[in-house]
Amino acid sequence: MPGFHGRTLLLIAMLGWMLPARPASAEVVVYAPGAMEEPLTRIAQAAGEAGVPFTLVIGHSPAQARQIVDGAPADIFISADPQWMDFLNGKKMLSETPIVRLASTSLVLVAPADSGFSFGGAPGESLAAQLGDGKLAIADPDMVPAGRFARAALEKTGQWAALQGKIAMLPHVRAVALMVERREVPAGIGFASDVARDGKLKIILQFPAEISPVLDFPLAVVAGHQRPEVAAVAAFVAGAAGRAVFKDYGFSEPSH
């Protein structure tokens, strides 16, 4: 049996194998949520042309935050949920560079653009009844911030309990939009930015601020990664060029 030193080296080797390696194709690595994949892909292309290239790694914010704590090679973290930025801050995993709010969106109930589905959210109105034999698509609340926000809104409005057995849980918020577009479900809960980008959906209900506040997407530099090229990428993404792209994809200016 290997001694303590041997077991330690084995553990380090195993951890190194489990963590994603730093991509060799770019100096700066940006971890970001699926809700921002399309605009950030376009921004990455523009940044590369401007001489500030970066590699984009898309994933769920909770998982990415935990990976950063475990040593994943992210230089910049963009979160779909401010609580995971707070989580990293509490772990002292963020640099002293100020956190920047890139853009915002809101939580909405959506249906196909030409659908007759309706729900006003009035007291006593049942979303489960409006769905009939169909289901409501939401992102998985245990994995995806959009799903957590959806569940919280449904709980606050007293709809969640009646919807048990009528929920289609999906791996990310874009999957919700696609499922509704294909009419596999009558309605879903996602981000307003998803509706704006393709014209195939319509907003049935925008949840009021007291039920689900405007959702900001913050950006921060990871502790120990304050290199000039990282600062240049952060400035490009958060600057005028980046904000124009976010607007094109249906995102709004940060709430504060």
Short mmCIF file of C-alpha atoms in Angstrom, two decimals:
data_model
loop_
_atom_site.label_atom_id
_atom_site.label_comp_id
_atom_site.label_asym_id
_atom_site.label_seq_id
_atom_site.Cartn_x
_atom_site.Cartn_y
_atom_site.Cartn_z
CA MET A 1 0.00 0.00 0.00
CA PRO A 2 1.44 3.44 -0.90
CA GLY A 3 2.48 5.66 1.98
CA PHE A 4 1.03 9.07 2.78
CA HIS A 5 3.27 10.83 0.26
CA GLY A 6 2.32 8.38 -2.48
CA ARG A 7 -1.39 8.70 -1.74
CA THR A 8 -1.09 12.50 -1.79
CA LEU A 9 0.57 12.47 -5.21
CA LEU A 10 -2.12 10.09 -6.48
CA LEU A 11 -4.88 12.41 -5.19
CA ILE A 12 -3.25 15.44 -6.82
CA ALA A 13 -2.99 13.55 -10.10
CA MET A 14 -6.65 12.54 -9.90
CA LEU A 15 -7.78 16.10 -9.17
CA GLY A 16 -5.69 17.40 -12.04
CA TRP A 17 -7.35 14.88 -14.35
CA MET A 18 -10.84 15.89 -13.19
CA LEU A 19 -10.39 19.64 -13.67
CA PRO A 20 -10.65 21.12 -17.18
CA ALA A 21 -7.30 22.04 -18.68
CA ARG A 22 -6.56 25.60 -19.75
CA PRO A 23 -7.26 25.86 -23.49
CA ALA A 24 -4.07 26.35 -25.45
CA SER A 25 -5.75 28.44 -28.15
CA ALA A 26 -6.23 31.60 -26.06
CA GLU A 27 -4.66 33.27 -23.08
CA VAL A 28 -7.92 34.36 -21.48
CA VAL A 29 -10.70 31.95 -20.47
CA VAL A 30 -14.22 33.23 -19.79
CA TYR A 31 -16.75 31.05 -17.95
CA ALA A 32 -20.32 32.10 -18.78
CA PRO A 33 -23.94 30.87 -18.63
CA GLY A 34 -25.90 29.32 -21.48
CA ALA A 35 -28.37 32.22 -21.45
CA MET A 36 -25.57 34.41 -22.84
CA GLU A 37 -23.95 31.94 -25.22
CA GLU A 38 -25.12 33.55 -28.46
CA PRO A 39 -24.20 37.19 -27.71
CA LEU A 40 -20.91 36.21 -26.07
CA THR A 41 -19.96 34.06 -29.06
CA ARG A 42 -20.46 37.10 -31.28
CA ILE A 43 -18.54 39.31 -28.83
CA ALA A 44 -15.69 36.77 -28.75
CA GLN A 45 -15.42 36.95 -32.53
CA ALA A 46 -15.31 40.76 -32.45
CA ALA A 47 -12.80 40.73 -29.59
CA GLY A 48 -10.52 38.40 -31.53
CA GLU A 49 -10.64 40.71 -34.53
CA ALA A 50 -9.80 43.62 -32.21
CA GLY A 51 -6.74 41.82 -30.83
CA VAL A 52 -8.17 40.79 -27.45
CA PRO A 53 -9.03 37.10 -28.00
CA PHE A 54 -10.62 34.88 -25.40
CA THR A 55 -11.95 31.35 -25.11
CA LEU A 56 -15.58 31.03 -24.06
CA VAL A 57 -16.60 28.12 -21.80
CA ILE A 58 -20.38 27.77 -21.43
CA GLY A 59 -21.98 25.98 -18.49
CA HIS A 60 -24.34 26.23 -15.54
CA SER A 61 -23.35 29.03 -13.16
CA PRO A 62 -23.56 26.88 -9.99
CA ALA A 63 -21.32 24.19 -11.50
CA GLN A 64 -18.86 26.71 -12.92
CA ALA A 65 -18.58 28.55 -9.60
CA ARG A 66 -17.75 25.29 -7.82
CA GLN A 67 -15.24 24.39 -10.54
CA ILE A 68 -13.49 27.73 -10.02
CA VAL A 69 -13.19 26.99 -6.30
CA ASP A 70 -11.68 23.62 -7.24
CA GLY A 71 -9.07 25.30 -9.44
CA ALA A 72 -10.64 25.40 -12.89
CA PRO A 73 -8.69 27.68 -15.27
CA ALA A 74 -11.20 30.52 -15.54
CA ASP A 75 -9.87 34.07 -15.71
CA ILE A 76 -13.30 35.74 -15.88
CA PHE A 77 -16.63 34.53 -14.51
CA ILE A 78 -20.00 35.75 -15.79
CA SER A 79 -22.92 34.50 -13.72
CA ALA A 80 -26.62 34.07 -14.47
CA ASP A 81 -27.30 34.40 -10.76
CA PRO A 82 -25.65 36.97 -8.46
CA GLN A 83 -25.75 34.49 -5.57
CA TRP A 84 -22.95 32.49 -7.22
CA MET A 85 -20.86 35.63 -7.51
CA ASP A 86 -21.48 36.10 -3.78
CA PHE A 87 -20.49 32.46 -3.24
CA LEU A 88 -17.12 33.02 -4.93
CA ASN A 89 -16.62 36.29 -3.11
CA GLY A 90 -17.21 34.50 0.18
CA LYS A 91 -14.56 31.96 -0.80
CA LYS A 92 -12.16 34.84 -1.61
CA MET A 93 -12.02 33.64 -5.21
CA LEU A 94 -12.63 37.04 -6.82
CA SER A 95 -10.05 39.74 -7.47
CA GLU A 96 -10.36 43.23 -6.05
CA THR A 97 -11.39 44.47 -9.49
CA PRO A 98 -14.98 45.76 -9.17
CA ILE A 99 -17.79 43.43 -10.25
CA VAL A 100 -19.46 44.75 -13.41
CA ARG A 101 -23.13 44.21 -14.23
CA LEU A 102 -23.20 43.50 -17.96
CA ALA A 103 -26.89 43.31 -18.79
CA SER A 104 -30.25 42.30 -17.41
CA THR A 105 -33.38 40.43 -18.37
CA SER A 106 -36.66 39.46 -16.72
CA LEU A 107 -38.56 36.27 -16.04
CA VAL A 108 -41.51 35.67 -18.36
CA LEU A 109 -44.17 33.09 -19.19
CA VAL A 110 -44.01 32.37 -22.92
CA ALA A 111 -46.00 30.51 -25.57
CA PRO A 112 -45.65 30.04 -29.35
CA ALA A 113 -46.10 33.34 -31.19
CA ASP A 114 -49.36 32.26 -32.85
CA SER A 115 -50.73 30.39 -29.83
CA GLY A 116 -54.07 31.14 -28.20
CA PHE A 117 -52.70 30.31 -24.75
CA SER A 118 -53.54 32.90 -22.11
CA PHE A 119 -52.82 33.43 -18.43
CA GLY A 120 -53.04 36.77 -16.65
CA GLY A 121 -51.78 35.78 -13.22
CA ALA A 122 -54.87 37.12 -11.46
CA PRO A 123 -55.56 35.91 -7.89
CA GLY A 124 -57.34 32.57 -8.04
CA GLU A 125 -56.39 31.93 -11.68
CA SER A 126 -54.88 28.48 -12.16
CA LEU A 127 -51.93 28.02 -14.50
CA ALA A 128 -52.29 24.24 -14.17
CA ALA A 129 -55.87 24.47 -15.43
CA GLN A 130 -54.83 26.64 -18.38
CA LEU A 131 -52.26 24.04 -19.39
CA GLY A 132 -54.92 21.36 -19.73
CA ASP A 133 -53.23 18.07 -20.53
CA GLY A 134 -49.98 19.85 -21.41
CA LYS A 135 -46.95 20.62 -19.30
CA LEU A 136 -45.06 23.76 -18.34
CA ALA A 137 -41.42 23.82 -19.44
CA ILE A 138 -38.85 25.28 -17.04
CA ALA A 139 -35.12 24.88 -16.56
CA ASP A 140 -34.10 22.49 -13.77
CA PRO A 141 -34.26 24.53 -10.52
CA ASP A 142 -31.52 22.43 -8.93
CA MET A 143 -29.06 23.10 -11.76
CA VAL A 144 -29.95 26.33 -13.53
CA PRO A 145 -30.60 29.83 -12.10
CA ALA A 146 -33.47 30.39 -14.56
CA GLY A 147 -35.17 27.31 -13.13
CA ARG A 148 -34.60 28.45 -9.56
CA PHE A 149 -36.16 31.82 -10.37
CA ALA A 150 -39.10 30.11 -12.11
CA ARG A 151 -39.81 27.85 -9.15
CA ALA A 152 -39.56 30.77 -6.72
CA ALA A 153 -42.02 32.82 -8.79
CA LEU A 154 -44.48 29.93 -9.00
CA GLU A 155 -44.21 29.35 -5.25
CA LYS A 156 -44.80 33.04 -4.49
CA THR A 157 -47.89 33.10 -6.70
CA GLY A 158 -49.28 29.89 -5.19
CA GLN A 159 -49.06 27.93 -8.45
CA TRP A 160 -46.23 25.49 -7.70
CA ALA A 161 -48.12 22.82 -5.73
CA ALA A 162 -50.85 22.42 -8.37
CA LEU A 163 -48.23 22.07 -11.11
CA GLN A 164 -46.61 18.94 -9.67
CA GLY A 165 -46.72 16.30 -12.39
CA LYS A 166 -47.20 19.00 -15.01
CA ILE A 167 -43.62 20.31 -15.14
CA ALA A 168 -41.15 19.48 -17.92
CA MET A 169 -37.71 20.17 -16.44
CA LEU A 170 -34.96 20.90 -18.93
CA PRO A 171 -31.16 21.24 -18.70
CA HIS A 172 -30.97 24.93 -19.65
CA VAL A 173 -33.15 27.95 -20.39
CA ARG A 174 -32.62 27.84 -24.16
CA ALA A 175 -34.03 24.30 -24.16
CA VAL A 176 -37.20 25.76 -22.64
CA ALA A 177 -37.57 28.21 -25.52
CA LEU A 178 -36.95 25.50 -28.11
CA MET A 179 -39.47 23.12 -26.54
CA VAL A 180 -42.15 25.81 -26.58
CA GLU A 181 -41.29 26.82 -30.15
CA ARG A 182 -41.76 23.20 -31.26
CA ARG A 183 -45.15 23.11 -29.50
CA GLU A 184 -44.12 20.15 -27.38
CA VAL A 185 -45.61 22.07 -24.45
CA PRO A 186 -48.20 24.88 -24.41
CA ALA A 187 -46.00 27.27 -22.40
CA GLY A 188 -42.74 27.71 -20.55
CA ILE A 189 -40.96 30.09 -18.21
CA GLY A 190 -37.75 31.66 -19.44
CA PHE A 191 -36.02 34.96 -19.98
CA ALA A 192 -37.44 37.90 -21.93
CA SER A 193 -34.19 37.96 -23.91
CA ASP A 194 -35.04 34.53 -25.37
CA VAL A 195 -38.29 35.90 -26.78
CA ALA A 196 -36.67 38.94 -28.36
CA ARG A 197 -34.02 37.00 -30.25
CA ASP A 198 -36.07 34.82 -32.60
CA GLY A 199 -39.66 36.05 -32.94
CA LYS A 200 -41.11 32.55 -32.57
CA LEU A 201 -42.37 33.14 -29.03
CA LYS A 202 -44.60 35.68 -27.35
CA ILE A 203 -44.73 36.86 -23.77
CA ILE A 204 -47.91 35.79 -21.99
CA LEU A 205 -46.95 37.24 -18.62
CA GLN A 206 -43.99 39.21 -17.32
CA PHE A 207 -43.60 38.48 -13.64
CA PRO A 208 -43.76 41.70 -11.60
CA ALA A 209 -40.73 42.86 -9.62
CA GLU A 210 -42.25 41.82 -6.29
CA ILE A 211 -42.51 38.24 -7.60
CA SER A 212 -39.28 38.04 -9.61
CA PRO A 213 -36.95 41.05 -9.73
CA VAL A 214 -35.01 42.07 -12.82
CA LEU A 215 -32.14 39.60 -13.27
CA ASP A 216 -28.62 40.97 -13.67
CA PHE A 217 -25.63 39.15 -15.18
CA PRO A 218 -22.46 40.19 -13.29
CA LEU A 219 -18.87 39.80 -14.51
CA ALA A 220 -15.82 39.45 -12.26
CA VAL A 221 -12.14 38.64 -12.63
CA VAL A 222 -11.03 35.55 -10.71
CA ALA A 223 -8.53 36.10 -7.89
CA GLY A 224 -4.92 35.75 -9.00
CA HIS A 225 -5.82 36.32 -12.65
CA GLN A 226 -5.46 40.11 -12.84
CA ARG A 227 -3.26 40.13 -15.94
CA PRO A 228 -3.34 42.96 -18.51
CA GLU A 229 -4.85 40.73 -21.18
CA VAL A 230 -7.61 39.66 -18.76
CA ALA A 231 -8.40 43.29 -17.97
CA ALA A 232 -8.54 44.03 -21.71
CA VAL A 233 -11.06 41.24 -22.32
CA ALA A 234 -13.21 42.30 -19.36
CA ALA A 235 -13.21 45.89 -20.62
CA PHE A 236 -14.17 44.79 -24.14
CA VAL A 237 -17.06 42.58 -23.01
CA ALA A 238 -18.38 45.25 -20.62
CA GLY A 239 -17.73 48.14 -22.99
CA ALA A 240 -19.82 49.81 -25.66
CA ALA A 241 -19.24 47.10 -28.28
CA GLY A 242 -20.27 44.33 -25.90
CA ARG A 243 -23.33 46.16 -24.61
CA ALA A 244 -24.52 46.81 -28.17
CA VAL A 245 -24.42 43.07 -28.86
CA PHE A 246 -26.32 42.25 -25.66
CA LYS A 247 -28.99 44.74 -26.73
CA ASP A 248 -29.23 43.06 -30.15
CA TYR A 249 -29.98 39.78 -28.37
CA GLY A 250 -32.81 41.19 -26.28
CA PHE A 251 -30.96 42.02 -23.06
CA SER A 252 -31.56 45.30 -21.24
CA GLU A 253 -29.23 47.69 -19.47
CA PRO A 254 -28.27 46.53 -15.96
CA SER A 255 -30.89 47.30 -13.33
CA HIS A 256 -28.40 49.19 -11.14
#
